[in-house]
Amino acid sequence: MSDSRNWFAPTPAHRRRRFVISRRDGLYIHVNGKKLLNFASNDYLGLSFHPAVCMGAKGALSESVGSGASRLVSGDDPMLHRLEQKLADWKGYEACLIVGSGMLANLGLLQALADRFTHSFSDKLNHASLVDGVRLSGSRSHRYTHLDTDQLELQLQKNPAEKRIIISDGVFSMDGDCADVTTLLKLAEVHETLLLIDDAHGIGTVGKTAKGLTDVPGIAGHPRLIEVGTFGKAFGSYGAFILGTEELIEGLKQRQRTMIYSTALPVALIAAAETALAIVQKGEEAGRLQHNLEYFKQAVTDLPFMASDTPIQPLLIGENTKALDMASFLADNGFFVPAIRPPTVPEGTARLRFTITAAHTEEQIDALVRCLRSKL
């Protein structure tokens, strides 16, 4: 291969990924000259355009834009430590570490925890960041059928080792279903393993206090549990955080390469996330989200949506062309819900991934449902 023009094999047209050139405007998104109502965002509480969150970021921007260095050089602003303590206290853990993104969090975390002597046990539908983290760690990988804790237990029984980690998403991003965290932690206790839960889509959206799937007595803060969360979804900002014991977090400060060798998050994003946390803790937006979610689910009970009690509401289509056709139809009628196709999801399971947020109104949900019924 002489140059980059023939480095990759040609990608079939139906598998090509294209960036959607878009501009967000609150609940709306401008795509290809159309202003569409956004039903695809992970901004579950509408905090990315909340006035208080925006004001928090603007105040920090008056001092600087970038952080200027990694946290271990000169980018470790006091606001990072303050937010880490607030998150640890809120979620019920001893300590917290803020890093650049969810992808960086999981890649670096698994490389720091695991090596070729470690056995990892992963749900087959885990997010790519967890999949790649396992690969880069060099650990011996075992994958169990989605949510099948019985199969996981058999794998644990057959593969004893001194270092073992069970790895799972909390809320699964494409299906909207949830891991059984209680059972996973019981298995971790019985088989003396660690448990890593990435609850990026659950924190801020799930549970009575919106703390996510681990907000169960005896789970949050357990010494065998490590939890990853993000600011880029319900918090409306950017960045990620890891929760665990003081010893774990101290070890990550020394070993997590994706934190050590990355520029620290800009203070404006930290200020926005800290403001968002205060809003999440009040519970008003989370309450509106739950109301809207129940309202939507009641309106589509007879439509072929996949089972989900989270803001992620997938409509399984199957064929790629049919999914693209449905997405195009919705766009023509003022709604943005792009088709999700392989390889993001398994072959034959193309879908439309609807997301319900606290910022939507009942009238907007009614209009969406009417549009869907006219096509299905």
mmCIF file of C-alpha atoms in Angstrom, residues 156-325:
data_model
loop_
_atom_site.group_PDB
_atom_site.id
_atom_site.type_symbol
_atom_site.label_atom_id
_atom_site.label_comp_id
_atom_site.label_asym_id
_atom_site.label_seq_id
_atom_site.Cartn_x
_atom_site.Cartn_y
_atom_site.Cartn_z
ATOM 1 C CA LEU A 156 -16.848 -17.345 36.965
ATOM 2 C CA GLN A 157 -16.937 -20.901 38.283
ATOM 3 C CA LYS A 158 -14.898 -22.215 35.343
ATOM 4 C CA ASN A 159 -12.261 -19.465 35.383
ATOM 5 C CA PRO A 160 -10.760 -18.966 38.842
ATOM 6 C CA ALA A 161 -8.023 -16.372 39.130
ATOM 7 C CA GLU A 162 -6.601 -13.995 41.708
ATOM 8 C CA LYS A 163 -7.658 -10.910 39.698
ATOM 9 C CA ARG A 164 -11.107 -10.888 38.084
ATOM 10 C CA ILE A 165 -13.476 -8.101 37.044
ATOM 11 C CA ILE A 166 -17.160 -8.209 36.076
ATOM 12 C CA ILE A 167 -17.874 -5.385 33.616
ATOM 13 C CA SER A 168 -21.262 -4.050 32.578
ATOM 14 C CA ASP A 169 -23.136 -1.005 31.428
ATOM 15 C CA GLY A 170 -25.818 0.127 33.852
ATOM 16 C CA VAL A 171 -28.409 1.422 31.405
ATOM 17 C CA PHE A 172 -27.578 0.054 27.948
ATOM 18 C CA SER A 173 -27.416 2.909 25.475
ATOM 19 C CA MET A 174 -29.048 1.295 22.428
ATOM 20 C CA ASP A 175 -31.656 -0.963 24.076
ATOM 21 C CA GLY A 176 -32.581 1.135 27.101
ATOM 22 C CA ASP A 177 -32.677 -1.909 29.391
ATOM 23 C CA CYS A 178 -30.747 -2.198 32.656
ATOM 24 C CA ALA A 179 -28.230 -4.494 34.293
ATOM 25 C CA ASP A 180 -29.275 -6.279 37.478
ATOM 26 C CA VAL A 181 -26.705 -4.518 39.641
ATOM 27 C CA THR A 182 -27.825 -6.270 42.826
ATOM 28 C CA THR A 183 -27.239 -9.735 41.341
ATOM 29 C CA LEU A 184 -23.952 -8.682 39.753
ATOM 30 C CA LEU A 185 -22.653 -7.430 43.090
ATOM 31 C CA LYS A 186 -23.718 -10.650 44.817
ATOM 32 C CA LEU A 187 -21.732 -12.604 42.227
ATOM 33 C CA ALA A 188 -18.768 -10.298 42.786
ATOM 34 C CA GLU A 189 -18.937 -10.981 46.522
ATOM 35 C CA VAL A 190 -19.331 -14.764 46.199
ATOM 36 C CA HIS A 191 -16.565 -15.115 43.606
ATOM 37 C CA GLU A 192 -14.333 -12.400 45.081
ATOM 38 C CA THR A 193 -14.154 -10.192 41.996
ATOM 39 C CA LEU A 194 -14.403 -6.504 41.315
ATOM 40 C CA LEU A 195 -17.528 -5.102 39.647
ATOM 41 C CA LEU A 196 -17.334 -2.196 37.204
ATOM 42 C CA ILE A 197 -20.626 -0.483 36.315
ATOM 43 C CA ASP A 198 -20.743 2.280 33.709
ATOM 44 C CA ASP A 199 -24.019 4.056 34.515
ATOM 45 C CA ALA A 200 -23.538 6.962 32.123
ATOM 46 C CA HIS A 201 -27.174 6.857 31.004
ATOM 47 C CA GLY A 202 -28.613 6.098 34.444
ATOM 48 C CA ILE A 203 -27.084 8.797 36.645
ATOM 49 C CA GLY A 204 -29.466 11.750 36.670
ATOM 50 C CA THR A 205 -32.343 9.775 35.150
ATOM 51 C CA VAL A 206 -32.996 6.566 37.120
ATOM 52 C CA GLY A 207 -34.293 6.118 40.658
ATOM 53 C CA LYS A 208 -36.274 8.270 43.070
ATOM 54 C CA THR A 209 -33.300 10.540 43.700
ATOM 55 C CA ALA A 210 -31.912 10.281 40.133
ATOM 56 C CA LYS A 211 -28.681 8.804 41.481
ATOM 57 C CA GLY A 212 -28.813 5.905 39.031
ATOM 58 C CA LEU A 213 -28.981 2.141 39.266
ATOM 59 C CA THR A 214 -26.604 1.830 42.224
ATOM 60 C CA ASP A 215 -28.844 3.888 44.519
ATOM 61 C CA VAL A 216 -29.796 0.766 46.453
ATOM 62 C CA PRO A 217 -28.981 0.049 50.133
ATOM 63 C CA GLY A 218 -25.722 -1.844 50.414
ATOM 64 C CA ILE A 219 -24.589 -1.232 46.843
ATOM 65 C CA ALA A 220 -23.310 2.338 46.376
ATOM 66 C CA GLY A 221 -19.902 2.629 47.972
ATOM 67 C CA HIS A 222 -19.362 -1.129 48.246
ATOM 68 C CA PRO A 223 -15.601 -1.866 48.272
ATOM 69 C CA ARG A 224 -15.937 -4.271 45.329
ATOM 70 C CA LEU A 225 -17.849 -1.752 43.204
ATOM 71 C CA ILE A 226 -16.357 0.808 40.828
ATOM 72 C CA GLU A 227 -18.782 3.153 39.068
ATOM 73 C CA VAL A 228 -18.284 5.384 36.043
ATOM 74 C CA GLY A 229 -20.521 8.342 35.241
ATOM 75 C CA THR A 230 -20.525 11.203 32.785
ATOM 76 C CA PHE A 231 -21.276 14.920 32.621
ATOM 77 C CA GLY A 232 -22.114 14.674 28.918
ATOM 78 C CA LYS A 233 -25.644 13.323 29.285
ATOM 79 C CA ALA A 234 -28.039 14.232 32.101
ATOM 80 C CA PHE A 235 -25.621 16.873 33.427
ATOM 81 C CA GLY A 236 -25.559 18.694 30.088
ATOM 82 C CA SER A 237 -21.817 19.409 30.189
ATOM 83 C CA TYR A 238 -18.766 17.326 29.217
ATOM 84 C CA GLY A 239 -16.361 15.037 31.012
ATOM 85 C CA ALA A 240 -16.618 11.933 33.172
ATOM 86 C CA PHE A 241 -15.922 10.652 36.660
ATOM 87 C CA ILE A 242 -14.922 7.433 38.419
ATOM 88 C CA LEU A 243 -16.229 6.539 41.891
ATOM 89 C CA GLY A 244 -14.708 4.041 44.318
ATOM 90 C CA THR A 245 -12.697 3.562 47.476
ATOM 91 C CA GLU A 246 -9.990 6.025 48.490
ATOM 92 C CA GLU A 247 -7.331 3.400 47.788
ATOM 93 C CA LEU A 248 -8.667 2.748 44.288
ATOM 94 C CA ILE A 249 -8.848 6.419 43.349
ATOM 95 C CA GLU A 250 -5.352 7.062 44.709
ATOM 96 C CA GLY A 251 -4.060 4.168 42.627
ATOM 97 C CA LEU A 252 -5.717 5.544 39.504
ATOM 98 C CA LYS A 253 -4.048 8.924 40.055
ATOM 99 C CA GLN A 254 -0.726 7.127 39.757
ATOM 100 C CA ARG A 255 -1.578 4.667 36.965
ATOM 101 C CA GLN A 256 -4.423 5.909 34.742
ATOM 102 C CA ARG A 257 -2.636 7.017 31.598
ATOM 103 C CA THR A 258 -5.684 8.624 29.978
ATOM 104 C CA MET A 259 -5.808 11.049 32.917
ATOM 105 C CA ILE A 260 -2.076 11.481 33.476
ATOM 106 C CA TYR A 261 -1.308 12.299 29.835
ATOM 107 C CA SER A 262 -4.435 14.323 28.961
ATOM 108 C CA THR A 263 -5.055 18.038 29.311
ATOM 109 C CA ALA A 264 -7.424 18.682 32.204
ATOM 110 C CA LEU A 265 -11.021 19.650 31.534
ATOM 111 C CA PRO A 266 -11.630 23.390 31.025
ATOM 112 C CA VAL A 267 -12.904 25.016 34.197
ATOM 113 C CA ALA A 268 -16.016 26.272 32.377
ATOM 114 C CA LEU A 269 -17.186 22.690 31.880
ATOM 115 C CA ILE A 270 -16.496 21.864 35.534
ATOM 116 C CA ALA A 271 -18.463 24.941 36.624
ATOM 117 C CA ALA A 272 -21.348 23.885 34.386
ATOM 118 C CA ALA A 273 -21.297 20.346 35.791
ATOM 119 C CA GLU A 274 -21.219 21.603 39.374
ATOM 120 C CA THR A 275 -24.238 23.815 38.715
ATOM 121 C CA ALA A 276 -25.990 20.911 37.017
ATOM 122 C CA LEU A 277 -25.362 18.656 40.033
ATOM 123 C CA ALA A 278 -27.097 21.157 42.301
ATOM 124 C CA ILE A 279 -30.091 21.203 39.951
ATOM 125 C CA VAL A 280 -30.216 17.407 39.717
ATOM 126 C CA GLN A 281 -30.179 17.162 43.512
ATOM 127 C CA LYS A 282 -33.289 19.350 43.758
ATOM 128 C CA GLY A 283 -35.170 16.735 41.740
ATOM 129 C CA GLU A 284 -37.514 18.961 39.734
ATOM 130 C CA GLU A 285 -36.088 18.145 36.299
ATOM 131 C CA ALA A 286 -35.858 14.448 37.136
ATOM 132 C CA GLY A 287 -39.514 14.540 38.160
ATOM 133 C CA ARG A 288 -40.497 16.148 34.868
ATOM 134 C CA LEU A 289 -38.473 13.534 32.990
ATOM 135 C CA GLN A 290 -40.329 10.699 34.725
ATOM 136 C CA HIS A 291 -43.681 12.347 33.990
ATOM 137 C CA ASN A 292 -42.824 12.761 30.302
ATOM 138 C CA LEU A 293 -41.511 9.216 30.069
ATOM 139 C CA GLU A 294 -44.692 7.740 31.537
ATOM 140 C CA TYR A 295 -46.792 9.985 29.301
ATOM 141 C CA PHE A 296 -44.923 8.774 26.212
ATOM 142 C CA LYS A 297 -45.044 5.096 27.205
ATOM 143 C CA GLN A 298 -48.795 5.278 27.776
ATOM 144 C CA ALA A 299 -49.253 6.829 24.347
ATOM 145 C CA VAL A 300 -47.322 4.099 22.499
ATOM 146 C CA THR A 301 -48.327 0.949 24.392
ATOM 147 C CA ASP A 302 -49.651 -0.629 21.189
ATOM 148 C CA LEU A 303 -46.633 0.306 19.047
ATOM 149 C CA PRO A 304 -43.602 -2.012 18.581
ATOM 150 C CA PHE A 305 -41.204 -0.323 21.000
ATOM 151 C CA MET A 306 -38.604 -2.393 22.806
ATOM 152 C CA ALA A 307 -39.168 -2.830 26.548
ATOM 153 C CA SER A 308 -37.492 0.007 28.444
ATOM 154 C CA ASP A 309 -38.245 2.012 31.589
ATOM 155 C CA THR A 310 -35.508 4.530 30.848
ATOM 156 C CA PRO A 311 -35.507 7.679 28.674
ATOM 157 C CA ILE A 312 -34.082 5.533 25.857
ATOM 158 C CA GLN A 313 -37.082 4.205 23.899
ATOM 159 C CA PRO A 314 -35.969 2.144 20.864
ATOM 160 C CA LEU A 315 -38.370 1.330 18.032
ATOM 161 C CA LEU A 316 -37.072 -1.873 16.456
ATOM 162 C CA ILE A 317 -37.356 -1.772 12.649
ATOM 163 C CA GLY A 318 -35.026 -4.565 11.523
ATOM 164 C CA GLU A 319 -33.987 -3.694 7.969
ATOM 165 C CA ASN A 320 -31.586 -0.816 7.366
ATOM 166 C CA THR A 321 -33.546 0.668 4.473
ATOM 167 C CA LYS A 322 -36.797 0.658 6.421
ATOM 168 C CA ALA A 323 -35.125 2.368 9.367
ATOM 169 C CA LEU A 324 -33.652 5.032 7.097
ATOM 170 C CA ASP A 325 -37.024 5.531 5.439
#
